[in-house]
Coordinates of C-alpha atoms in Angstrom, one line a residue:
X1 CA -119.1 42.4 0.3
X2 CA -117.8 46.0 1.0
X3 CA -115.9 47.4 -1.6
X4 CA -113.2 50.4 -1.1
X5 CA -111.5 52.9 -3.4
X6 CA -107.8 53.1 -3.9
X7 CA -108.2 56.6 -2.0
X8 CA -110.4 54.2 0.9
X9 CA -107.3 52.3 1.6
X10 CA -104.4 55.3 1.4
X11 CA -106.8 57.4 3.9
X12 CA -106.5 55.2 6.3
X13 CA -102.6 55.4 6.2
X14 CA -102.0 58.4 4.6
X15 CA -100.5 57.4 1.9
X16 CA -100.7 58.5 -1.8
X17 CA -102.9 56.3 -4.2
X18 CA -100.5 55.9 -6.0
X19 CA -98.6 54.1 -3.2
X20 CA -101.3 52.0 -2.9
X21 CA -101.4 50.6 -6.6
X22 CA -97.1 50.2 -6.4
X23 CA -98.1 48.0 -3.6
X24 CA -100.6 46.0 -5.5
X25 CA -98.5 45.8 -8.5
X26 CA -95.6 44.4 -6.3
X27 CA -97.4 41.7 -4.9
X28 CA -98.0 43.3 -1.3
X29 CA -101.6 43.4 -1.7
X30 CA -103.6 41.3 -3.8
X31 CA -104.5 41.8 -7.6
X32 CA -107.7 44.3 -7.2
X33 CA -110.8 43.7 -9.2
X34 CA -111.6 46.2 -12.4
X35 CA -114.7 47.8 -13.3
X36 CA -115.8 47.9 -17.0
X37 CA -114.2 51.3 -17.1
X38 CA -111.1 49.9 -15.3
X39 CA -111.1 51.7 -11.8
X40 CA -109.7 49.2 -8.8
X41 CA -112.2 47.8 -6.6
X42 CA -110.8 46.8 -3.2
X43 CA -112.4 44.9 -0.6
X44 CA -111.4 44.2 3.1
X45 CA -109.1 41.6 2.2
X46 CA -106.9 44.2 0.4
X47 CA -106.9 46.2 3.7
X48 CA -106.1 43.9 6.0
X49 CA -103.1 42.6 3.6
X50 CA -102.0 46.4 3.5
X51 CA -102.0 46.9 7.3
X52 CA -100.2 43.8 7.4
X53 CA -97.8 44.9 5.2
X54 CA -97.2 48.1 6.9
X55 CA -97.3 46.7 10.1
X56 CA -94.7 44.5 8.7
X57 CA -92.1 47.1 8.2
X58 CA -91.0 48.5 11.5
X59 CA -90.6 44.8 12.8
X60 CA -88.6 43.3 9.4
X61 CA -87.8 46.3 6.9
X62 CA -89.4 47.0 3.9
X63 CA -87.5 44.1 2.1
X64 CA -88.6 41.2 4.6
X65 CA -92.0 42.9 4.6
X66 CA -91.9 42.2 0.6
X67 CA -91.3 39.0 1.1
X68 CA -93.5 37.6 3.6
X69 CA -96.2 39.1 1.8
X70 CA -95.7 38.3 -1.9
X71 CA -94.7 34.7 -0.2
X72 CA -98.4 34.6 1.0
X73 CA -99.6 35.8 -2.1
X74 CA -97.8 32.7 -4.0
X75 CA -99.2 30.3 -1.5
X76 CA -95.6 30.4 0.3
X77 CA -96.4 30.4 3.9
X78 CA -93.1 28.4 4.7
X79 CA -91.0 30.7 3.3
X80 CA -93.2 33.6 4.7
X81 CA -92.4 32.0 7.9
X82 CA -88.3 31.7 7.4
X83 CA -88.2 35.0 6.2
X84 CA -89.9 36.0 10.0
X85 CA -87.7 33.3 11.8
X86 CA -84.6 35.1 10.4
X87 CA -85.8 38.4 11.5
X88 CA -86.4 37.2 15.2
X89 CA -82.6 35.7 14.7
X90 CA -81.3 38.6 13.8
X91 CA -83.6 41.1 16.8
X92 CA -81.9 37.8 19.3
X93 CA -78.5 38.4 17.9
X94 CA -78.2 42.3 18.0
X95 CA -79.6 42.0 22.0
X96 CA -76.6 39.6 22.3
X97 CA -74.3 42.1 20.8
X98 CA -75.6 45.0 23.3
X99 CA -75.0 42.8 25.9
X100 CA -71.5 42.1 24.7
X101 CA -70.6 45.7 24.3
X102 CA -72.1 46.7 27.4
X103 CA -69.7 44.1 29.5
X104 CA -66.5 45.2 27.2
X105 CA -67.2 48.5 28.4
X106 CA -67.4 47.5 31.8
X107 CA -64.8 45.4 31.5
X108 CA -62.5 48.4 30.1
X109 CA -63.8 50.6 32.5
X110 CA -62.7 48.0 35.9
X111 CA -59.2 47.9 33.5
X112 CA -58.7 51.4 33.3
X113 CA -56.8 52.1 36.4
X114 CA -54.0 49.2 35.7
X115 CA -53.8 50.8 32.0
X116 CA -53.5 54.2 33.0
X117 CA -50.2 53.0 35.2
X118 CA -48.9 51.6 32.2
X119 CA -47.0 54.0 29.9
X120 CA -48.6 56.0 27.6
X121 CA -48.8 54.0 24.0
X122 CA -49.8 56.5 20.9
X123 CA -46.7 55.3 18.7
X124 CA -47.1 52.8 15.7
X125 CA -46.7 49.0 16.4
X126 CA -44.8 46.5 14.2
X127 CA -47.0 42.8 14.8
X128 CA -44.2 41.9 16.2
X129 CA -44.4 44.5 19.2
X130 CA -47.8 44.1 19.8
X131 CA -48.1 40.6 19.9
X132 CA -45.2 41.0 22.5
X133 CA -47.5 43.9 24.1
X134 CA -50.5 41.6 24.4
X135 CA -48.6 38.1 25.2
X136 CA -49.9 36.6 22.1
X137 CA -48.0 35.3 18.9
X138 CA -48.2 37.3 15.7
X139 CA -50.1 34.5 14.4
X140 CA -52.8 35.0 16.4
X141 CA -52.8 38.9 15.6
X142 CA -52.9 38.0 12.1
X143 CA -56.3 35.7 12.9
X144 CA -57.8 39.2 14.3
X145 CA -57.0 41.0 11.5
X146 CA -58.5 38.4 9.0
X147 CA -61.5 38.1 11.5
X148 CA -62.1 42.1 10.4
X149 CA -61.1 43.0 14.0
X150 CA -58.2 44.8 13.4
X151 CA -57.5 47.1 10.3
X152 CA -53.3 47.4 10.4
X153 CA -51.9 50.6 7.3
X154 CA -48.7 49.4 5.9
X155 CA -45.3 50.8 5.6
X156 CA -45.3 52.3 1.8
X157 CA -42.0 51.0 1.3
X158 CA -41.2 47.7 3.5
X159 CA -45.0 47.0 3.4
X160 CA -45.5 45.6 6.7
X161 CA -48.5 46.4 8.9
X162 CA -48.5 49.4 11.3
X163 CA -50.4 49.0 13.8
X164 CA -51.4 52.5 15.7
X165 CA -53.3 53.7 18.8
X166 CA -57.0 52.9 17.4
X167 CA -55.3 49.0 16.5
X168 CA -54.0 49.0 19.8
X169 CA -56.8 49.4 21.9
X170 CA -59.2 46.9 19.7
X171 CA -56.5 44.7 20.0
X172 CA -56.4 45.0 23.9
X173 CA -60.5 45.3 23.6
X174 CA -60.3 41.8 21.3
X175 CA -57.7 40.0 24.0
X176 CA -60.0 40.9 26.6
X177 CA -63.2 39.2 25.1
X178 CA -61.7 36.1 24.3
X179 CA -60.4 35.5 27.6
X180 CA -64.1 35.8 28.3
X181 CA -64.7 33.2 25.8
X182 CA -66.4 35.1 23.3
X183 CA -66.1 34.0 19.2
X184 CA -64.1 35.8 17.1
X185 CA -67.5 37.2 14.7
X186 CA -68.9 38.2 17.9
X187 CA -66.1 40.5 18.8
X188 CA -65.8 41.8 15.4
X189 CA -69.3 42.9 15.8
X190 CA -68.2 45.0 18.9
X191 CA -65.3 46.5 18.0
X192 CA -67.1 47.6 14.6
X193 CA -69.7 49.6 17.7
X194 CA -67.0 51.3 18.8
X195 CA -65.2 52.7 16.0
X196 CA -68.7 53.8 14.5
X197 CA -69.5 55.5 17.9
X198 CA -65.9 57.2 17.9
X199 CA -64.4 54.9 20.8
X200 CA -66.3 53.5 24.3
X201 CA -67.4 57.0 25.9
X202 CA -69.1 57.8 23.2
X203 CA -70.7 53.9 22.9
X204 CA -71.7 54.2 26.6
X205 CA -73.8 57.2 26.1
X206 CA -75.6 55.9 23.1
X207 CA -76.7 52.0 25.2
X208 CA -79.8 53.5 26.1
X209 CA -80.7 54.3 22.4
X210 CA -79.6 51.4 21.5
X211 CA -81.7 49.5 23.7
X212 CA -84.6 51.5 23.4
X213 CA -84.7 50.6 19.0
X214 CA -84.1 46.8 20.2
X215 CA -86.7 47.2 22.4
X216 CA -89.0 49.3 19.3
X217 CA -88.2 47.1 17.0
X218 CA -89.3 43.7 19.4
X219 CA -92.8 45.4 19.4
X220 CA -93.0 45.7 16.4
X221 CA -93.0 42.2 15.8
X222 CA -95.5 41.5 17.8
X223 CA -98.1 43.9 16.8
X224 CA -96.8 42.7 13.3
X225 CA -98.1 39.3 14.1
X226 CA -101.6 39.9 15.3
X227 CA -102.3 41.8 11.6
X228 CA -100.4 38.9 10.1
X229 CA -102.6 36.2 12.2
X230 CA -105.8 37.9 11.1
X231 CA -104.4 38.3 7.1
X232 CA -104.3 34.6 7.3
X233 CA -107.7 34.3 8.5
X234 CA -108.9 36.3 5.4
X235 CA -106.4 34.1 2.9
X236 CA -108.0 31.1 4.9
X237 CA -111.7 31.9 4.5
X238 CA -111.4 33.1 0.7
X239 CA -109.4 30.1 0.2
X240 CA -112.6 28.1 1.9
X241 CA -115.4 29.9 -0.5
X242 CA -113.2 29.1 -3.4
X243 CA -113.4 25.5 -2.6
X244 CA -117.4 25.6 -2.3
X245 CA -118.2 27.2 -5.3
X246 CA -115.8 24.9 -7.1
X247 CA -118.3 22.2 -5.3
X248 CA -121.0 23.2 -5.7

């Protein structure tokens, strides 16, 4: 059996040592053996776990990569394996949202000749006006807003929502998604894009990053799973001695 230093392991990532023995003591890794003065010995089972583990990170984050491993380490591989089926879930739903956003912004962009002949609208909105503006009911307004789609001030004195330019065109934004059938979370999710990218110009321009982390991330996961195949492997075959020299 080869055995490896701390400083063995860390090279190979460059890492600190000291990274290497958080690892270990947070379950990532497997508990090393001690000489009689108490150094770590670490075989090749402790570096395959940590270039799973590190491998794991880029595809799940360094939480979910926590988990899958300490869930290993417990004998957990179900949960190991939900904790991955939620991250591939999560890598299907944020492709979804792109392709939402990117057929809003379309969809805006085909609409932007009929808006621009309609008159200019930077004034504050009671509910009333623009559920009138959108031919909706104020009911259904009030569903956006609960929905976190549409964030309304309030009059300081009367208290009643004011509804302004930025409200007004997630509103329109919102209208125009649900004709296209889309669920009310789902648009949330898009309008939330825009107003981080500071309105759909600046959301167009940043598709192509967008994609290309989706895209990152997606490989990720799948050079993620050949060092988390091959850490089974190694659980699997020390598992297997164990049983023979309990046999024997």
């Amino acid at each position: 059996m080869i055995t490896l230093r701390p400083a063995d392991l860390a090279r190979e990532h460059d890492i600190s040592t000291q990274a290497v023995r958080n690892y270990e003591q947070d379950g990532f890794i497997p508990p090393a053996a001690r000489t009689p003065t108490g150094y770590r010995i670490y075989t090749e089972a402790h570096a395959a776990a940590l270039r799973t583990y590190l491998a794991l990170i880029p595809a799940y984050g360094h939480s979910s990569a926590g988990q899958i491993m300490t869930a290993l380490h417990n004998n957990q591989l179900d949960v190991a394996l939900t904790v991955i089926d939620h991250g591939h879930n999560q890598l299907l739903r944020d492709r979804e949202t792109l392709t939402s956003v990117r057929r809003a912004i379309d969809h805006l962009t085909t609409e932007s000749d009929a808006a621009s002949e309609r008159p200019a609208d930077t004034g504050a909105r009671t509910i009333g006006e623009l559920a009138h503006r959108l031919r909706v009911t104020p009911a259904t307004v009030r569903t956006w807003e609960s929905a976190g789609i549409l964030t309304p001030a309030r009059d300081p004195v009367t208290g009643y929502r004011i509804f302004d330019a930025t409200d007004l065109r997630d509103a329109e934004l919102t209208h125009l998604l649900r004709r296209g059938g889309y669920l009310l979370d789902h648009i949330s999710t898009v309008v939330q894009q825009i107003r981080t990218a500071g309105g759909t110009d600046a959301l167009s321009a940043s598709m192509t990053d967008w994609q290309q982390k989706l895209t990152t991330r997606g490989l990720a996961m799948l050079t993620a799973s050949t060092h988390l195949s091959n850490y089974l492997n190694v659980l699997n075959h020390a598992e297997s001695q164990q049983d023979r020299g309990r046999t024997s």
